[in-house]
XYZ file of C-alpha atoms in Angstrom:
361
model
C 35.739 -31.391 -8.500
C 35.393 -27.566 -8.460
C 32.070 -25.793 -8.745
C 31.577 -24.055 -12.130
C 31.314 -20.271 -11.992
C 28.748 -18.092 -13.777
C 28.985 -14.319 -14.190
C 25.508 -12.715 -14.187
C 25.298 -9.247 -15.755
C 21.990 -7.502 -15.070
C 21.325 -3.862 -14.189
C 17.959 -4.549 -12.545
C 18.643 -5.732 -8.959
C 15.423 -7.751 -8.680
C 16.029 -9.711 -11.874
C 19.679 -10.143 -10.930
C 18.626 -11.593 -7.579
C 16.226 -13.999 -9.308
C 18.905 -15.207 -11.731
C 21.387 -15.544 -8.858
C 18.977 -17.810 -6.936
C 18.340 -19.941 -10.013
C 22.053 -20.293 -10.786
C 22.856 -21.149 -7.192
C 20.215 -23.888 -7.192
C 21.580 -25.208 -10.468
C 24.966 -25.795 -8.814
C 26.985 -22.720 -9.772
C 29.149 -20.278 -7.879
C 27.825 -16.849 -8.837
C 29.627 -13.627 -9.714
C 27.508 -10.513 -10.293
C 27.871 -7.242 -12.172
C 25.335 -4.435 -12.560
C 26.863 -2.851 -15.684
C 29.220 -3.480 -18.575
C 32.479 -2.011 -17.263
C 32.219 -3.898 -13.967
C 31.382 -7.094 -15.857
C 34.400 -6.815 -18.151
C 36.717 -6.121 -15.206
C 35.295 -9.065 -13.276
C 35.591 -11.388 -16.273
C 39.251 -10.420 -16.714
C 40.034 -10.915 -13.041
C 38.062 -14.105 -12.327
C 37.618 -15.872 -15.710
C 34.124 -17.309 -15.105
C 33.180 -20.558 -16.811
C 29.921 -19.104 -18.174
C 28.522 -15.598 -18.702
C 24.825 -14.651 -18.650
C 24.155 -11.072 -19.751
C 21.092 -8.885 -20.141
C 20.680 -7.170 -23.519
C 19.349 -3.709 -22.657
C 21.542 -1.932 -20.113
C 22.604 1.707 -19.698
C 25.986 2.590 -21.150
C 27.322 -0.579 -22.729
C 24.527 -2.783 -24.009
C 24.677 -6.577 -24.042
C 26.405 -7.087 -27.409
C 29.034 -4.465 -26.546
C 29.717 -6.189 -23.229
C 30.049 -9.557 -24.976
C 32.512 -8.161 -27.527
C 34.634 -6.701 -24.724
C 34.602 -9.987 -22.812
C 35.482 -11.971 -25.947
C 38.550 -9.724 -26.322
C 39.915 -11.196 -23.087
C 42.118 -14.135 -24.225
C 40.960 -16.506 -21.463
C 37.280 -15.789 -22.290
C 37.355 -16.475 -26.027
C 35.913 -19.984 -25.745
C 33.673 -19.583 -22.675
C 29.890 -19.983 -23.225
C 28.019 -16.664 -23.209
C 24.226 -16.571 -22.936
C 22.124 -13.474 -23.606
C 18.798 -12.785 -21.879
C 16.436 -10.798 -24.112
C 12.861 -10.535 -25.301
C 14.006 -9.210 -28.692
C 14.042 -12.087 -31.180
C 14.151 -9.999 -34.357
C 16.431 -11.193 -37.137
C 18.663 -8.114 -36.854
C 19.070 -8.494 -33.079
C 19.853 -12.196 -33.259
C 22.397 -11.569 -36.033
C 24.051 -8.841 -33.946
C 24.251 -11.182 -30.950
C 25.900 -13.898 -33.040
C 28.430 -11.430 -34.437
C 29.241 -10.256 -30.921
C 29.968 -13.825 -29.820
C 26.789 -14.943 -28.053
C 26.374 -18.725 -27.990
C 22.773 -19.078 -26.801
C 19.748 -16.818 -26.235
C 17.504 -17.071 -23.169
C 14.164 -15.667 -24.261
C 12.167 -13.481 -21.873
C 9.881 -14.307 -20.229
C 11.849 -17.428 -19.306
C 10.701 -20.393 -17.280
C 12.925 -20.743 -14.168
C 13.452 -24.449 -14.768
C 14.503 -23.836 -18.374
C 16.904 -21.105 -17.231
C 18.625 -23.564 -14.893
C 18.717 -26.239 -17.587
C 20.333 -23.863 -20.106
C 23.040 -22.978 -17.594
C 23.703 -26.634 -16.883
C 23.839 -27.455 -20.603
C 26.385 -24.665 -21.134
C 28.498 -26.082 -18.316
C 28.350 -29.589 -19.758
C 29.538 -28.215 -23.114
C 32.816 -27.390 -21.320
C 33.017 -30.759 -19.613
C 31.799 -29.340 -16.288
C 29.182 -30.969 -14.086
C 27.249 -28.638 -11.771
C 26.009 -30.208 -8.551
C 22.579 -28.734 -7.710
C 22.177 -28.004 -4.024
C 20.316 -30.704 -2.147
C 16.982 -29.389 -0.892
C 15.934 -32.358 1.170
C 15.606 -31.832 4.899
C 16.108 -34.437 7.627
C 12.901 -36.292 8.355
C 11.242 -34.913 11.499
C 10.282 -37.107 14.382
C 6.812 -38.583 14.128
C 3.996 -36.508 15.533
C 0.290 -37.092 15.839
C -1.802 -36.199 12.781
C -3.271 -33.086 14.426
C 0.141 -31.886 15.562
C 1.578 -32.453 12.067
C -1.227 -30.414 10.516
C -0.792 -27.593 13.027
C 2.967 -27.404 12.509
C 2.545 -27.446 8.728
C -0.010 -24.655 8.926
C 2.258 -22.521 11.119
C 5.167 -23.057 8.737
C 3.043 -22.031 5.749
C 1.848 -18.881 7.490
C 5.398 -17.991 8.483
C 6.514 -18.388 4.874
C 3.612 -16.245 3.711
C 4.647 -13.491 6.116
C 8.156 -13.568 4.644
C 6.793 -13.219 1.112
C 4.502 -10.338 2.014
C 7.249 -8.591 3.964
C 9.452 -8.794 0.880
C 6.725 -7.261 -1.259
C 6.161 -4.456 1.250
C 9.803 -3.371 1.136
C 9.229 -1.317 -2.010
C 7.383 1.892 -1.044
C 4.314 2.901 -2.996
C 3.822 -0.557 -4.504
C 2.209 -3.049 -2.180
C 1.740 -1.047 0.999
C -1.207 1.103 -0.032
C -4.683 0.633 1.353
C -6.010 0.156 -2.171
C -3.671 -2.728 -2.830
C -4.300 -4.384 0.524
C -8.033 -4.298 -0.132
C -7.534 -5.674 -3.637
C -5.502 -8.593 -2.267
C -8.051 -9.274 0.461
C -10.954 -9.170 -1.982
C -9.252 -11.463 -4.501
C -8.533 -13.991 -1.757
C -12.070 -13.844 -0.363
C -13.723 -13.927 -3.788
C -11.522 -16.802 -4.961
C -12.454 -18.888 -1.918
C -16.117 -17.985 -2.416
C -16.078 -19.001 -6.094
C -14.159 -22.199 -5.373
C -16.700 -23.197 -2.728
C -19.704 -22.532 -4.980
C -17.987 -24.329 -7.863
C -17.739 -27.475 -5.738
C -13.953 -27.444 -5.315
C -12.468 -29.628 -2.562
C -12.389 -27.945 0.865
C -8.589 -28.008 0.860
C -8.517 -25.944 -2.340
C -11.088 -23.495 -0.970
C -8.935 -22.973 2.118
C -5.718 -22.646 0.112
C -7.214 -19.997 -2.166
C -8.400 -18.058 0.866
C -4.790 -18.034 2.073
C -2.815 -17.575 -1.136
C -4.952 -16.134 -3.959
C -3.975 -12.614 -2.909
C -0.375 -13.395 -3.891
C -1.254 -13.659 -7.576
C 0.683 -10.516 -8.551
C 3.534 -10.755 -6.040
C 6.002 -11.142 -8.920
C 5.508 -7.475 -9.798
C 7.962 -6.618 -7.047
C 10.609 -7.795 -9.524
C 9.610 -5.292 -12.223
C 11.017 -1.826 -12.784
C 8.946 1.120 -11.609
C 8.983 2.437 -15.168
C 7.120 -0.650 -16.338
C 4.514 -0.594 -13.594
C 3.872 3.153 -13.742
C 3.934 3.727 -17.487
C 0.735 5.657 -18.344
C 0.562 4.746 -22.040
C 0.875 1.572 -24.096
C 3.839 -0.747 -23.708
C 6.351 -1.398 -26.436
C 6.603 -5.101 -27.373
C 9.759 -5.445 -25.245
C 8.094 -3.716 -22.282
C 5.036 -5.953 -22.620
C 7.264 -9.025 -22.528
C 8.996 -7.687 -19.429
C 5.639 -7.099 -17.709
C 4.679 -10.676 -18.445
C 7.703 -11.978 -16.542
C 5.916 -11.112 -13.286
C 4.136 -14.466 -13.514
C 7.466 -16.318 -13.615
C 9.065 -14.146 -10.946
C 6.076 -14.620 -8.646
C 6.005 -18.371 -9.136
C 9.714 -18.653 -8.408
C 9.410 -16.454 -5.318
C 6.574 -18.543 -3.898
C 8.290 -21.790 -4.848
C 11.482 -20.637 -3.119
C 9.415 -19.883 0.002
C 8.193 -23.525 -0.155
C 4.554 -22.443 -0.370
C 2.043 -25.011 -1.664
C 1.582 -25.724 -5.346
C -1.739 -23.875 -5.318
C 0.074 -20.610 -4.515
C 2.712 -21.224 -7.194
C 0.077 -22.098 -9.819
C -1.952 -18.984 -9.049
C 1.084 -16.739 -9.542
C 2.258 -18.571 -12.659
C -0.987 -19.129 -14.558
C -3.548 -16.453 -13.609
C -2.968 -14.661 -16.938
C -3.592 -17.754 -19.043
C -6.764 -17.513 -21.140
C -9.518 -20.046 -21.723
C -8.990 -19.671 -25.506
C -5.253 -20.363 -25.265
C -4.014 -16.845 -26.034
C -2.748 -16.027 -22.546
C 0.703 -16.241 -21.001
C 3.260 -17.467 -19.964
C 2.610 -20.878 -21.564
C -0.476 -20.366 -23.734
C -2.437 -23.068 -21.906
C -6.005 -23.647 -23.073
C -9.259 -24.572 -21.335
C -9.101 -27.149 -18.583
C -5.313 -27.483 -19.008
C -5.093 -24.285 -16.964
C -5.036 -25.254 -13.266
C -8.447 -24.757 -11.653
C -7.044 -22.434 -8.990
C -5.612 -20.126 -11.670
C -8.898 -20.096 -13.625
C -10.735 -19.130 -10.441
C -8.335 -16.301 -9.633
C -8.500 -15.056 -13.237
C -12.276 -14.589 -12.939
C -12.216 -12.732 -9.637
C -9.109 -10.688 -10.509
C -10.658 -9.399 -13.731
C -13.944 -8.715 -11.956
C -12.240 -6.779 -9.178
C -10.209 -4.777 -11.705
C -13.469 -3.577 -13.236
C -15.099 -2.959 -9.858
C -12.130 -1.012 -8.447
C -11.954 2.772 -8.492
C -9.753 4.387 -11.159
C -8.675 8.015 -11.357
C -8.781 7.940 -15.175
C -12.375 6.700 -15.640
C -15.702 6.958 -13.841
C -16.885 4.086 -11.694
C -18.411 1.274 -13.733
C -21.923 0.309 -12.574
C -22.169 -3.199 -11.132
C -24.605 -4.336 -13.820
C -22.190 -3.245 -16.538
C -19.306 -5.017 -14.786
C -21.357 -8.212 -14.754
C -22.190 -7.800 -18.448
C -18.531 -7.265 -19.329
C -17.507 -10.319 -17.332
C -20.167 -12.352 -19.140
C -18.738 -11.166 -22.476
C -15.321 -12.576 -21.495
C -16.721 -16.027 -20.748
C -15.453 -18.599 -23.227
C -12.635 -16.402 -24.535
C -10.556 -15.013 -21.681
C -12.345 -16.752 -18.805
C -13.747 -20.184 -17.929
C -17.438 -19.879 -18.898
C -18.748 -22.183 -16.162
C -16.832 -20.324 -13.468
C -18.171 -16.978 -14.731
C -21.703 -18.342 -14.646
C -21.223 -19.644 -11.091
C -19.659 -16.381 -9.920
C -22.434 -14.190 -11.291
C -25.069 -16.481 -9.784
C -23.939 -15.533 -6.265
C -24.046 -11.749 -6.444
C -25.255 -11.351 -2.852
C -22.220 -13.195 -1.484
C -19.954 -11.093 -3.706
C -21.442 -7.873 -2.324
C -20.680 -9.020 1.209
C -16.997 -9.181 0.273
C -17.084 -5.627 -1.092
C -18.857 -4.398 2.019
C -16.097 -5.919 4.147
C -13.217 -4.534 2.032
C -14.364 -1.326 0.286
C -12.018 0.733 -1.844
C -11.011 4.135 -0.514
C -11.160 7.023 -2.969
C -8.291 7.169 -5.441
C -6.547 4.805 -7.793
C -5.654 1.257 -6.789
C -1.998 0.400 -6.896
C -1.942 -2.730 -9.025
C -2.216 -2.753 -12.795
C -4.114 -6.038 -12.899
C -5.301 -5.580 -16.472
C -1.849 -5.707 -18.049
């Protein structure tokens, strides 16, 4: 039984790499194109079983690419999926006219992306075989040795993730960003400890809370550096950093705490956050903790476009967010330990200038 083939058309290399990993795990052989003309040529030469195309691309946009692929006789009945954040009536109607079968809405959940690919394959009578991820069972070790080996493996994986993030100059390699990551990790562990969280969670947050925004390495520079307000489509693209980060950490086999922090730290206590609109205690505790300290550090950090906010005003603003954006009990606990918080800022002070991460968006 042959492996079904999917053609992924995406001009952004980071998003293309993410979709390639997801398709590979779902049991597909992957073809890739960065623009419309290459995609049409590849579709004519290789006749993929399924096509997944981005909507907004330079030159030929998604619907134009689909129309050109549908003009290839062998591709007339192949499933074509379009990835887009634009769900307006006019856009959806244009996609249907072009020959799109299904829409994958940004920001998409990685698991749902894989499931939609597999469903498209089954519609053609194909059965993808997801790659087995089980490893041979290791020989038995003592409990202490097992714990040590597991810890070393986790740290090695963390190094890989951070090295990946540091590959993009001007993003995650600035002193401002390093200090932000260190403070978020230290403050998250501090808050978890004072909130009575299990020691294992306290330790995990100290290791992984700083990876909350790692998914931003998958966003375009234009999105991260835009000085004014986002368009609705740009805002939706920014929000995909939670999904990208979670998938990156999951693919590195980091613990669930790390994945949850990346995925859910922009959820809100009142249910109006993203990516899933979780409410209250349905948001994982580790993500609620990181949300508090991330917002606090955003207000405490130096900005080139506004004067420094006094600490008392930062505390008042954080208190105002309790019960709407943030877990009210965690805010109360955090503000009750101001002396411990100041020790973190003394250890990791901001240099002059603007920090590198747009944590508010």
